Short mmCIF file of C-alpha atoms and ligand atoms in Angstrom, two decimals:
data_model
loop_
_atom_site.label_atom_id
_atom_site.label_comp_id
_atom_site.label_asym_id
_atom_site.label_seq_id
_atom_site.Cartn_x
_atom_site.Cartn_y
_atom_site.Cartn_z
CA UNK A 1 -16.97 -9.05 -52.87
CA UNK A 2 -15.96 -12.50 -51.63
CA UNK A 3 -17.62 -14.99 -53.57
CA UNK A 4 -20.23 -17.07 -50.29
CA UNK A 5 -23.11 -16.94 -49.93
CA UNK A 6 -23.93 -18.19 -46.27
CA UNK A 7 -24.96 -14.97 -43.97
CA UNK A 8 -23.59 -16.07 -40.61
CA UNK A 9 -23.80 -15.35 -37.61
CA UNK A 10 -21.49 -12.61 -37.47
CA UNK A 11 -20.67 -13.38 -33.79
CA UNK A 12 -18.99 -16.42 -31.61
CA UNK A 13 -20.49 -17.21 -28.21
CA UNK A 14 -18.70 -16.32 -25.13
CA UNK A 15 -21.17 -17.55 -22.69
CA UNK A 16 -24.39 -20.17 -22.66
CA UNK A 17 -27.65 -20.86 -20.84
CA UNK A 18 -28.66 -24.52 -21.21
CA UNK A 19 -31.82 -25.04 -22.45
CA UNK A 20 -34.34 -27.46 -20.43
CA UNK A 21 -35.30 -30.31 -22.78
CA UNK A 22 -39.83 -31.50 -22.10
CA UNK A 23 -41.01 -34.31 -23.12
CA UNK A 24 -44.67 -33.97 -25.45
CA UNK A 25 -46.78 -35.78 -22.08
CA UNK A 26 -44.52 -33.34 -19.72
CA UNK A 27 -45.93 -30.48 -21.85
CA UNK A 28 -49.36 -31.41 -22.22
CA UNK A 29 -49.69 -31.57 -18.71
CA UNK A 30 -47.54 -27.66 -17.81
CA UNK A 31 -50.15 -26.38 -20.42
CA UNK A 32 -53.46 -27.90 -19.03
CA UNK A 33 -51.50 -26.97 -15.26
CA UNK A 34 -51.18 -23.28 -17.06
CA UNK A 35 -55.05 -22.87 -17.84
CA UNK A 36 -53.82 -23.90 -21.90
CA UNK A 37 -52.70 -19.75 -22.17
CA UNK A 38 -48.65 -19.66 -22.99
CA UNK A 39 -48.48 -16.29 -21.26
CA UNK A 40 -48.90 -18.60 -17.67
CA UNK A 41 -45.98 -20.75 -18.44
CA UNK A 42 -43.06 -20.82 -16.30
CA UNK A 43 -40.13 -20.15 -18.74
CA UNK A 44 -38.14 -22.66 -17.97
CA UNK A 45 -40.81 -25.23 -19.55
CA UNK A 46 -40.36 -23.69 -22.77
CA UNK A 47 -37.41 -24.77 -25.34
CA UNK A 48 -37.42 -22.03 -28.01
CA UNK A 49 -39.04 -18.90 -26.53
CA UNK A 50 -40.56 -16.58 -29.67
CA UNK A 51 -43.25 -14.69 -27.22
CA UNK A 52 -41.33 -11.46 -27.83
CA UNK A 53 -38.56 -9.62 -29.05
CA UNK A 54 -38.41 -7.43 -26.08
CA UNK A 55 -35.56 -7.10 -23.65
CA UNK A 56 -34.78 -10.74 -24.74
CA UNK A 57 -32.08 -9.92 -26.64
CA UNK A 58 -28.68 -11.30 -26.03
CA UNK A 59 -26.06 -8.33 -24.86
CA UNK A 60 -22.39 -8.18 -26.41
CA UNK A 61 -18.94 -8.37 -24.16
CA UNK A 62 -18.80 -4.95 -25.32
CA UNK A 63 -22.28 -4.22 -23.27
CA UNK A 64 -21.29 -6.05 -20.69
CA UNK A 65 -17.62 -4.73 -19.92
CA UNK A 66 -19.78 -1.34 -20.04
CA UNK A 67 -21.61 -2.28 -17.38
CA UNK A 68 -19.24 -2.05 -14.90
CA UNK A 69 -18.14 1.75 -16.45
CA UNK A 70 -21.76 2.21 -14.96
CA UNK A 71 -21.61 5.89 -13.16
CA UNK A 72 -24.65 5.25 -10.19
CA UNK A 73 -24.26 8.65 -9.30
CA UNK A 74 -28.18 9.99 -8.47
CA UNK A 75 -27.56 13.45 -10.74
CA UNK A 76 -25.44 14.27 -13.76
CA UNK A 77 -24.00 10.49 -13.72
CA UNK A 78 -21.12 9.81 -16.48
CA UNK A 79 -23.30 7.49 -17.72
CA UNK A 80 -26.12 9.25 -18.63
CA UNK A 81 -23.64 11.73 -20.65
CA UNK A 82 -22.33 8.89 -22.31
CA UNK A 83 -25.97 7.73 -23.25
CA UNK A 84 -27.14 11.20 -23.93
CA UNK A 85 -24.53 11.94 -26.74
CA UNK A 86 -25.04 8.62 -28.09
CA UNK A 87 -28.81 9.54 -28.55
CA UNK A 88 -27.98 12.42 -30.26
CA UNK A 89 -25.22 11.31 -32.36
CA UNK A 90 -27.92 9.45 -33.53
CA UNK A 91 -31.15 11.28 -33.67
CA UNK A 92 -30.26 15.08 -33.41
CA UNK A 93 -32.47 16.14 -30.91
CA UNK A 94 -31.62 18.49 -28.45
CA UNK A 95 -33.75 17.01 -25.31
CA UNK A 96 -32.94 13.18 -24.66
CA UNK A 97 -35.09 12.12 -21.45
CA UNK A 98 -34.18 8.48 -20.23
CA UNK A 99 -36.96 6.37 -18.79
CA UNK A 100 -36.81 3.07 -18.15
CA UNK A 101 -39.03 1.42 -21.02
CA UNK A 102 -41.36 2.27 -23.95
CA UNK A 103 -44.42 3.14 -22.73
CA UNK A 104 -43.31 5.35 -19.90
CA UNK A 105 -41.80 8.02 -23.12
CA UNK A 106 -45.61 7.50 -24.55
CA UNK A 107 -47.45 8.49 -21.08
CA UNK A 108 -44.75 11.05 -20.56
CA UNK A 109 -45.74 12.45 -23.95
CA UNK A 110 -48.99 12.45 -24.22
CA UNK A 111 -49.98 13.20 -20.81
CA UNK A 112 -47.93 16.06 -21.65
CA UNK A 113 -49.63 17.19 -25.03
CA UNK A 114 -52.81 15.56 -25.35
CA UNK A 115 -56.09 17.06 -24.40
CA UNK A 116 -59.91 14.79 -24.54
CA UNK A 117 -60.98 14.95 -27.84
CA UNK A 118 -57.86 14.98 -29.52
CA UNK A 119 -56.67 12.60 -32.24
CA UNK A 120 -53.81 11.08 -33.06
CA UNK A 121 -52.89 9.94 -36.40
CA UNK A 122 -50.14 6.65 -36.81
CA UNK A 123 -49.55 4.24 -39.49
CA UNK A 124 -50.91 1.38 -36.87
CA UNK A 125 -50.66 2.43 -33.51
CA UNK A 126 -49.08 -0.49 -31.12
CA UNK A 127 -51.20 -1.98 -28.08
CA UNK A 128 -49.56 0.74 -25.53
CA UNK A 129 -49.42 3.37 -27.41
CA UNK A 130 -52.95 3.25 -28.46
CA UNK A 131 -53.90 2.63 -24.67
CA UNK A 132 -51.32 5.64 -23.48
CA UNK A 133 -53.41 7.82 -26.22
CA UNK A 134 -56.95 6.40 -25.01
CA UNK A 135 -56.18 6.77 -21.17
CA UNK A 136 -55.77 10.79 -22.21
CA UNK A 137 -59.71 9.90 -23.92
CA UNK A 138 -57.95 10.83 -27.08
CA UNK A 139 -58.61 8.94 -30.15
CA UNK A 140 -55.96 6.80 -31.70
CA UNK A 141 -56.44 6.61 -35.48
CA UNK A 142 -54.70 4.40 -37.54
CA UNK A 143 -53.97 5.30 -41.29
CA UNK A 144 -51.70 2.92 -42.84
CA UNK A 145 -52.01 2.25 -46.08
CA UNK A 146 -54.61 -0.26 -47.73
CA UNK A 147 -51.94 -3.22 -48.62
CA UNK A 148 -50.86 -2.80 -45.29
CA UNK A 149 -53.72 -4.18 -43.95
CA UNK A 150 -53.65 -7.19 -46.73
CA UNK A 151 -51.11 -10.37 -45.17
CA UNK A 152 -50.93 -12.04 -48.19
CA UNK A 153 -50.27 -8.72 -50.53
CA UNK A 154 -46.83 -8.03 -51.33
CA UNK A 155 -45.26 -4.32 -51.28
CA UNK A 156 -42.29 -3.68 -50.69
CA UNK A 157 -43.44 -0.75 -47.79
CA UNK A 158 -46.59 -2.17 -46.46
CA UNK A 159 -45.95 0.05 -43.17
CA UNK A 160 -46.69 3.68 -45.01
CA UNK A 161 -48.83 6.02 -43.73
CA UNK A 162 -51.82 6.83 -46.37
CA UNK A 163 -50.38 10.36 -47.32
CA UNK A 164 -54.18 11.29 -48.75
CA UNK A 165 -55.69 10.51 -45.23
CA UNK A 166 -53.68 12.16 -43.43
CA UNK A 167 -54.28 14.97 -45.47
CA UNK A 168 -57.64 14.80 -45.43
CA UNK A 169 -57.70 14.43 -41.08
CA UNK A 170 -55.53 17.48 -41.20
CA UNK A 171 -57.67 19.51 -43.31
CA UNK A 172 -61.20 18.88 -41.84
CA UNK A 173 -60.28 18.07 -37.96
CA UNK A 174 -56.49 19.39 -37.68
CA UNK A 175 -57.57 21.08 -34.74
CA UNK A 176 -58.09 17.98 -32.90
CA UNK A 177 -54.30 17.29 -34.05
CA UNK A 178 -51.62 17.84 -31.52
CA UNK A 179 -48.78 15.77 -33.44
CA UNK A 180 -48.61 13.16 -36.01
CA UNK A 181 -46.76 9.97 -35.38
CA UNK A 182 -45.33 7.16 -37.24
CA UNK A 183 -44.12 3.45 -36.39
CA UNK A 184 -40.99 2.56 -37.79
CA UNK A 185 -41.22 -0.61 -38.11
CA UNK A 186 -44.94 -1.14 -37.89
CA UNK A 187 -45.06 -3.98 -35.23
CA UNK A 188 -48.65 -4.53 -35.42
CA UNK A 189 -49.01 -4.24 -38.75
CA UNK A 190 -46.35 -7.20 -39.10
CA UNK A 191 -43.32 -5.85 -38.52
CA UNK A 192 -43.55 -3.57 -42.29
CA UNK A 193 -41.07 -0.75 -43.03
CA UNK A 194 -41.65 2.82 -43.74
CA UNK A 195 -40.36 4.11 -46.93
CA UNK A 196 -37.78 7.60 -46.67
CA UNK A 197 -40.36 9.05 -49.25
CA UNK A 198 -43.28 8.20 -47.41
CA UNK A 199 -41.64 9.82 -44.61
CA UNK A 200 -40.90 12.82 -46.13
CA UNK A 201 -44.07 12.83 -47.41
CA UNK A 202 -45.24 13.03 -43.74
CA UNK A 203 -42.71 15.84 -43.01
CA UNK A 204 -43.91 18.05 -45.90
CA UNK A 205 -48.01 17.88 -44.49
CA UNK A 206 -46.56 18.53 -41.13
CA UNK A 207 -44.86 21.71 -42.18
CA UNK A 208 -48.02 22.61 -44.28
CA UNK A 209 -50.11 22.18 -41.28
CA UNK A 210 -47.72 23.12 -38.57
CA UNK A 211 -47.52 19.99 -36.34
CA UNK A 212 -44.96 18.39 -34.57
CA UNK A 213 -43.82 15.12 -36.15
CA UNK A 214 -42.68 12.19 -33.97
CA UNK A 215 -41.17 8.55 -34.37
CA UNK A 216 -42.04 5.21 -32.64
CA UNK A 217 -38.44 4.68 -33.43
CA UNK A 218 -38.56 0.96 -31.26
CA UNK A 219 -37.42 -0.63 -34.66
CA UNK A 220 -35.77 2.34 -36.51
CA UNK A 221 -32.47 0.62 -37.33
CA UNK A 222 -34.23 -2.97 -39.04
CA UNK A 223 -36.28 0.27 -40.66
CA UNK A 224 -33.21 1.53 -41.85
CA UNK A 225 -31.61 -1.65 -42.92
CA UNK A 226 -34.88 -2.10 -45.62
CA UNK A 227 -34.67 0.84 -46.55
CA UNK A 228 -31.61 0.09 -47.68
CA UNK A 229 -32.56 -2.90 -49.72
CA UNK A 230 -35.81 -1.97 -51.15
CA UNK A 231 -35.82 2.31 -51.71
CA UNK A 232 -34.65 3.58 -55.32
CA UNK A 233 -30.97 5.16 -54.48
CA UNK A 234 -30.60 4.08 -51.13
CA UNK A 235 -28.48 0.72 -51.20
CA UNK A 236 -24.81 2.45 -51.43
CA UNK A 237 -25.56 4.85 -47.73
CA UNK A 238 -24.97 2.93 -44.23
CA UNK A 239 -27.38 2.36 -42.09
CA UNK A 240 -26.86 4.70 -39.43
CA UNK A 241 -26.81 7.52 -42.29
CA UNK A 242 -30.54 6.16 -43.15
CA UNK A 243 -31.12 6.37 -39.67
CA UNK A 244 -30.02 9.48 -39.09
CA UNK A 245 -31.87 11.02 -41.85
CA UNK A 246 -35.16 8.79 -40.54
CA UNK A 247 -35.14 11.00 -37.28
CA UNK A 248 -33.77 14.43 -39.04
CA UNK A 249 -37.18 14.59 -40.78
CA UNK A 250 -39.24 14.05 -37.21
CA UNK A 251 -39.60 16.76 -34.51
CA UNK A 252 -39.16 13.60 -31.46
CA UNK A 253 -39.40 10.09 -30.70
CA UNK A 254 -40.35 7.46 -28.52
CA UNK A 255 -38.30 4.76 -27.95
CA UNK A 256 -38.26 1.30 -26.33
CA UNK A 257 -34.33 0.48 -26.04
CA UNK A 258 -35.56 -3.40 -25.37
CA UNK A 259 -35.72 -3.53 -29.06
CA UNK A 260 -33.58 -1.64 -31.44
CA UNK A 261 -31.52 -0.20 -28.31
CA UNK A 262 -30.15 -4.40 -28.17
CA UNK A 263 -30.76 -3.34 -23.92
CA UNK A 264 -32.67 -5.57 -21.59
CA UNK A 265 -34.70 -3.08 -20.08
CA UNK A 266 -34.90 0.71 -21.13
CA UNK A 267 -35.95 3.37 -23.62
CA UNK A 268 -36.09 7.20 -24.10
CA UNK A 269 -38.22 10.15 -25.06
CA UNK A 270 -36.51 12.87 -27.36
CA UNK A 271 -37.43 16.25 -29.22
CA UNK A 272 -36.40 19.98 -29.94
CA UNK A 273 -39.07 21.42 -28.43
CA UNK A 274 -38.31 23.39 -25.46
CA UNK A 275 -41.54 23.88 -23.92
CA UNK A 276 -42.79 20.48 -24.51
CA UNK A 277 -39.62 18.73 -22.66
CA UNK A 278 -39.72 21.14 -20.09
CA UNK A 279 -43.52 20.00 -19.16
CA UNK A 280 -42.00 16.19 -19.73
CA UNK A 281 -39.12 16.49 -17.57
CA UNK A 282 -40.99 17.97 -14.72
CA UNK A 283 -43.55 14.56 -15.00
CA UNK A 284 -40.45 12.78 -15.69
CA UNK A 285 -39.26 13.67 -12.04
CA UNK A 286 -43.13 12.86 -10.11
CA UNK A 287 -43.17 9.30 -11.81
CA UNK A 288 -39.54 7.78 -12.88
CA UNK A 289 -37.09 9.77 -11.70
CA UNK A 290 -34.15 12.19 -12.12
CA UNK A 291 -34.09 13.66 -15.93
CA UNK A 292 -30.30 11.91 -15.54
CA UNK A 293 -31.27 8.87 -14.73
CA UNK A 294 -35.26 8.01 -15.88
CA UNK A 295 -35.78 5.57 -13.69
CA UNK A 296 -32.73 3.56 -15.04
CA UNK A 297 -29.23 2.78 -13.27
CA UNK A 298 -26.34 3.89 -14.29
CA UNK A 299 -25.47 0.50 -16.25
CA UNK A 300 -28.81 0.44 -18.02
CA UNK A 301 -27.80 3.97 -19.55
CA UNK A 302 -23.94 2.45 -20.69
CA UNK A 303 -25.42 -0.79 -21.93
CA UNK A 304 -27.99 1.21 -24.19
CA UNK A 305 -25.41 3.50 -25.21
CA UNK A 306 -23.35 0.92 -26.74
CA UNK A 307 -26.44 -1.01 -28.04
CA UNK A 308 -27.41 1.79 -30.02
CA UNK A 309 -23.94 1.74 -31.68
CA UNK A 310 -23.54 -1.97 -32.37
CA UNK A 311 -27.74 -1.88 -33.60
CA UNK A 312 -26.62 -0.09 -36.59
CA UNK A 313 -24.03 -2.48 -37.50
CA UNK A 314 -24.05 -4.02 -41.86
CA UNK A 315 -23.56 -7.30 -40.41
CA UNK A 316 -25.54 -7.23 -37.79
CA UNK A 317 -28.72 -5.78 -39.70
CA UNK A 318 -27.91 -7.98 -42.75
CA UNK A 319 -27.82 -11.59 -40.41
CA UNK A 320 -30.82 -9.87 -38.39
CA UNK A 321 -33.28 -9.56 -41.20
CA UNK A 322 -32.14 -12.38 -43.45
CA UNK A 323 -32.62 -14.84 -40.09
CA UNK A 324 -36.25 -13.81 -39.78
CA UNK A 325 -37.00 -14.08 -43.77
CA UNK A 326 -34.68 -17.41 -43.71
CA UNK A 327 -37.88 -18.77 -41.43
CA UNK A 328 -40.42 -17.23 -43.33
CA UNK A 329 -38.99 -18.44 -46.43
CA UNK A 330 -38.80 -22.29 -45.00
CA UNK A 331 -42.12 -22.51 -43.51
CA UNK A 332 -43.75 -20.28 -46.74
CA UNK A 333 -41.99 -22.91 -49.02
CA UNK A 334 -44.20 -25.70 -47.01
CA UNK A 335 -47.42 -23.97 -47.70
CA UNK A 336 -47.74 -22.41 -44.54
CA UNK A 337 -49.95 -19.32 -44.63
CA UNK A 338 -48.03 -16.34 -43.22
CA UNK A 339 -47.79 -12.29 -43.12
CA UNK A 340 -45.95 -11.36 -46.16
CA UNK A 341 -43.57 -10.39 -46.80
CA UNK A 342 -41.54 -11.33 -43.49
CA UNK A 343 -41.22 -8.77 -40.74
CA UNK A 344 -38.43 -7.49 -39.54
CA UNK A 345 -38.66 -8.82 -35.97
CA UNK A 346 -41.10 -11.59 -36.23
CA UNK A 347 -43.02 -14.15 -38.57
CA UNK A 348 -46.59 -14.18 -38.94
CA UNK A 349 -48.80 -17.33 -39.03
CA UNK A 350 -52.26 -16.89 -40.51
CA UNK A 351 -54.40 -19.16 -37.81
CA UNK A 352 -57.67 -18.43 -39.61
CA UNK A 353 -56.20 -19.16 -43.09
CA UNK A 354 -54.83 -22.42 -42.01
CA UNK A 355 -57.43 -23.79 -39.91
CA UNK A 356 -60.69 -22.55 -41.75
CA UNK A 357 -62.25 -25.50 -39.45
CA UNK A 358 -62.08 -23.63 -36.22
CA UNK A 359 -64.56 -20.51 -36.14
CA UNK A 360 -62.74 -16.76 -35.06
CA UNK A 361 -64.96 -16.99 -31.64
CA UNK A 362 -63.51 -20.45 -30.91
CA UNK A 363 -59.92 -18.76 -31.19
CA UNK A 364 -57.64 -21.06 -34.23
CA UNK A 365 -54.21 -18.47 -32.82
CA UNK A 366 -54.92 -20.38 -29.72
CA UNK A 367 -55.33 -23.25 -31.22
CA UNK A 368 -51.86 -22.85 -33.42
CA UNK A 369 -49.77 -21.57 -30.50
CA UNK A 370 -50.89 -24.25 -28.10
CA UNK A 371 -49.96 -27.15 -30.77
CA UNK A 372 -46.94 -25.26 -31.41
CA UNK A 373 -46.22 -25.68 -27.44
CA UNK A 374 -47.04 -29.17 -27.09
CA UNK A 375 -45.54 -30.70 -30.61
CA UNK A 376 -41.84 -28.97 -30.07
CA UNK A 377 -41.99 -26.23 -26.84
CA UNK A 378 -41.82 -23.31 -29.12
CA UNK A 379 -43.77 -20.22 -27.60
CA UNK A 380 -45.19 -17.68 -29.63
CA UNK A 381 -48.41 -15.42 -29.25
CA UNK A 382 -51.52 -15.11 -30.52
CA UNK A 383 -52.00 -11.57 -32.39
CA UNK A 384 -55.83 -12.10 -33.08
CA UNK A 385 -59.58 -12.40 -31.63
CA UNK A 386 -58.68 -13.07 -27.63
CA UNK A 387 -56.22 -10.11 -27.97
CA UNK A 388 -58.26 -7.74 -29.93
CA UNK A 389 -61.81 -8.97 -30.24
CA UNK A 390 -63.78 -7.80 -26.63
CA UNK A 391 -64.91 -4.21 -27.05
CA UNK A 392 -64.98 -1.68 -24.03
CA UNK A 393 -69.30 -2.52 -24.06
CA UNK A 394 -68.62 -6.37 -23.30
CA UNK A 395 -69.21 -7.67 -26.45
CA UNK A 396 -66.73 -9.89 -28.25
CA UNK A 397 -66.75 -10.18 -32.16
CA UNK A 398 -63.49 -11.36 -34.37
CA UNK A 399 -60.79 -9.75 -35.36
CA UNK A 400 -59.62 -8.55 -38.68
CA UNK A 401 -57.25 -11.54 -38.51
CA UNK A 402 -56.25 -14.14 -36.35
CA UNK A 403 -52.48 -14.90 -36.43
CA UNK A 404 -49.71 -16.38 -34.44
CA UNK A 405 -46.48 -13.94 -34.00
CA UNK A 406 -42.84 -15.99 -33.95
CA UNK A 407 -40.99 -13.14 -32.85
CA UNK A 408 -36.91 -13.79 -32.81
CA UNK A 409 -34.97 -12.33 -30.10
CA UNK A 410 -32.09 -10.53 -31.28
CA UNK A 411 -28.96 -12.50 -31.00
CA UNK A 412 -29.98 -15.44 -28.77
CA UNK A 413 -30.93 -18.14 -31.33
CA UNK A 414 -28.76 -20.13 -34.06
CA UNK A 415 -29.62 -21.38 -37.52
CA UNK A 416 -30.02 -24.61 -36.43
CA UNK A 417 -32.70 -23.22 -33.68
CA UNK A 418 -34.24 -21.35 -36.25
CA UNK A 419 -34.19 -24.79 -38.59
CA UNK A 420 -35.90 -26.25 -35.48
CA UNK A 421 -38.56 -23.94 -35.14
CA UNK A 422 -39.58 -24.33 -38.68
CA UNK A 423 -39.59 -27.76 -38.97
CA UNK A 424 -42.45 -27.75 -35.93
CA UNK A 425 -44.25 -25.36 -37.45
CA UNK A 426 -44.57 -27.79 -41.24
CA UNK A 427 -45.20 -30.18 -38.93
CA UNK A 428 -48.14 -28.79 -36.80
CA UNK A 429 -49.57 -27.44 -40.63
CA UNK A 430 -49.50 -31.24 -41.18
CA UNK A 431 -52.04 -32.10 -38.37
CA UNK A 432 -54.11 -29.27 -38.66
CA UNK A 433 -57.09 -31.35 -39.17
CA UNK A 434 -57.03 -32.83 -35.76
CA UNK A 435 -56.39 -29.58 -33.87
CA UNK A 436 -59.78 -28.12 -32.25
CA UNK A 437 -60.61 -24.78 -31.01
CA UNK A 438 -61.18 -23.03 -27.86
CA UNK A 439 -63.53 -21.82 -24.77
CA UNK A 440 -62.29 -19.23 -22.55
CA UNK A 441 -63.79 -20.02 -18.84
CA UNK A 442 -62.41 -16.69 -17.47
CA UNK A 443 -60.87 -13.54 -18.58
CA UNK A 444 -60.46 -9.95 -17.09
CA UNK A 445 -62.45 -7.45 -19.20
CA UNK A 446 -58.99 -5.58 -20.39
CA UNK A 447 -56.15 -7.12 -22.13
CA UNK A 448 -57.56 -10.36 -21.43
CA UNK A 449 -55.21 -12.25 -23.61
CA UNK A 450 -52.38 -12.08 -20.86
CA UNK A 451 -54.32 -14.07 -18.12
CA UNK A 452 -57.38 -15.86 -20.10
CA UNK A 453 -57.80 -19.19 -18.77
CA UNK A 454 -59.18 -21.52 -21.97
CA UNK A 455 -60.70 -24.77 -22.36
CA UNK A 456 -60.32 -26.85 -25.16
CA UNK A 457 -63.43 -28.16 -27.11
CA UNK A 458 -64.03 -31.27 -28.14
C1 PLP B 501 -42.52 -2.44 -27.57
C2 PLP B 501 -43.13 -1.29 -28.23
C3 PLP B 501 -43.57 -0.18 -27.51
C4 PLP B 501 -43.54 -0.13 -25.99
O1 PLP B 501 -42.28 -0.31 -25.46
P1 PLP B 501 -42.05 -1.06 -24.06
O2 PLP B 501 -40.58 -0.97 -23.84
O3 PLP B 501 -42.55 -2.47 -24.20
O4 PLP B 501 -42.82 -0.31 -23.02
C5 PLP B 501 -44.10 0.89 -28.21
N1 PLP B 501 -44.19 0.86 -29.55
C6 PLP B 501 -43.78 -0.19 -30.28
C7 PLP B 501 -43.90 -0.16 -31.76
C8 PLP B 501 -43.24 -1.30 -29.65
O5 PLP B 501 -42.86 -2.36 -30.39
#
């Protein structure tokens, strides 16, 4: 043990992309130009882009001198060898099906296995998933447990499935129960680990009740990585042994490799059951491709391949997580409502609980983000009424709770970006008196949030 404390960044930068400096009048006028929604902003007029974590990551030389070891070869390509033994180094599972981002594994899936009627359990489903599950008119039902749904409760597993409930929808409707799946982390629950015992706890029901068991696995190595810190027994093991022992207790996974997979486009569906990836492969073929390939090139397949090696990295995971609490820590320290604790992938601002002025229905994530946008050109996104409150019927009522998501692309931003961002944030707390809500003057009746057009009031 050397005797700093500093985590750095535990890489030097080969290459840039300059960053396009707006003035506050500049920005006032893109947003009003962009119908005041973030989501209709060119890039290029935002300085420190925290919309997502997906496929935004920054690749390694490594990644990129395996690029051109990419194998385009239509069927049986190197590449996907190469990217099929890395999945299964990793997971186990005997059928790894490539395809070319998250959501195509979930439709693959459940088109595959899901009948009307049938129910789903999850700690909190995320946005696709639950709309892969729905468009099956399936039920997505979300268990996690009750401090999970708390933002200002502590624990140090707030993304657990409730064990009891799941017993209990396995017992009286298990029927209606085709497989049981867990997020790892749980993004829209705030980026919250699972525990090891909570997923064994999961294994043991689904051998008492004879279901399959899969992962969301989009975040299974920052899962891994607190498991490490926070489980009784586990801080001595690696992560990838965590990992590893993560997926031995599933039966499959999705995966997006835009997150975890440190790939810019990408993602997999795996399991042992023959039958079931027999039925997948054969979709696979009518609606992304070759089972070699999954609608991916050669490249994609080498890039995730080595992604999924460097993911599990001490030094990576250790700078990964500590850069996103670092934030939460800074802006928490001002008095800054947020999600705690921090998420593995993102920080979560509490809108409602900072501006108790502006009413759910006149939108106070809005109201954050776009101040956010115009004080300092950081873009984040509202996880709150405009993207959850409009029910199938029409009618529009507020969500459990309206917050804004910073979410940190992996390996693109410094500390002194990250010092940036926070100081932005303290200072649009500071004015939160003078920020008013907003009106939204058109919006399509599904996932509205992406192309709302809103007008400020006031
Ligand atoms: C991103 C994500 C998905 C979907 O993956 P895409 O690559 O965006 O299609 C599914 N589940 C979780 C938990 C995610 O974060």
């Amino acid at each position: 043990m050397h005797p700093f404390h500093t985590i750095i960044e535990p890489f030097r930068i080969k290459s840039v992309e300059a960053l396009r400096f707006t003035t506050r009048d500049e920005r006032i006028a893109t947003l009003a130009r962009a119908d005041h929604n973030v989501f209709k902003l060119a890039a290029d007029a935002v300085l420190v882009d925290l919309l997502t974590d997906s496929g935004t990551g920054a690749m390694s030389s490594a990644q990129w001198g395996a690029l051109m070891q990419g194998d385009e070869s239509y069927a049986g390509s190197r590449s996907f060898f190469r990217f099929e033994s890395a999945v299964r180094d990793l997971t186990g599972f005997r059928h790894i099906i490539p395809t070319h981002q998250g959501r195509a594994a979930e439709r693959i899936l459940f088109h595959t296995v899901l009948h009307p009627g049938d129910i789903v359990p999850n700690n909190t489903h995320f946005d696709t998933t639950r709309a892969n599950v729905e468009a099956e008119q399936a039920e997505a039902r979300d268990l996690v447990i009750e401090e999970g749904r708390q933002p200002g409760v502590i624990h140090p597993f707030k993304g657990n499935i409730d064990l009891a409930a799941l017993e209990a929808l396995l017992e009286t409707e298990g029927d209606r129960v085709p497989l049981v799946m867990v997020t790892v982390t749980n993004n829209s629950g705030g980026g919250q680990p699972v525990s090891l015992a909570n997923l064994r706890g999961v294994r043991a029901l689904c051998d008492r009740y004879g279901k399959p068991f899969f992962l969301d696995a989009c975040r299974f190595a920052e899962n891994a990585w607190f498991i490490r810190q926070r489980e009784a027994g586990q801080a001595g093991r690696s992560p990838r042994d965590i990992a590893r022992e993560m997926f031995s207790l599933a039966d499959g996974c999705t995966m997006s490799a835009k997150k975890d997979g440190l790939a810019n486009i990408g993602g997999f569906l795996a399991m042992n059951r023959d039958a079931w990836a027999e039925a997948c492969r054969t979709l696979l073929i009518l609606t992304e491709g070759f089972p070699t390939y999954g609608g991916l090139a050669g490249y994609d397949l080498e890039a995730i391949a080595r992604g999924l090696e460097e993911v599990v990295e001490e030094s990576y995971l250790r700078y990964r997580i500590r850069s996103t609490e670092y934030l939460a820590d800074k802006v928490r320290a001002a008095g800054v409502p947020i999600v705690q604790p921090a998420g593995g992938h993102a920080v979560y601002l509490d809108a409602r609980a900072l501006l108790p002025h502006i009413p759910p229905l006149e939108y106070p994530g809005i109201a954050l983000l776009n101040a956010l946008y115009v004080e300092g050109g950081v873009r984040g996104v509202e996880i709150g009424t405009v993207m959850f409150g409009l029910h199938p019927d029409g009618s529009e009522a507020a969500a459990p709770l309206d917050l804004v998501r910073l979410a940190i692309p992996r390996r693109v931003y410094t500390q002194s970006h990250i010092d940036y961002v926070a100081e932005v944030v303290i200072h649009v707390a500071g004015m939160r008196g003078q920020l008013r809500g907003y009106r939204i003057t058109s919006a399509p009746r599904v996932l509205r949030h992406f192309t709302a057009s809103f007008e400020p009031l006031g």
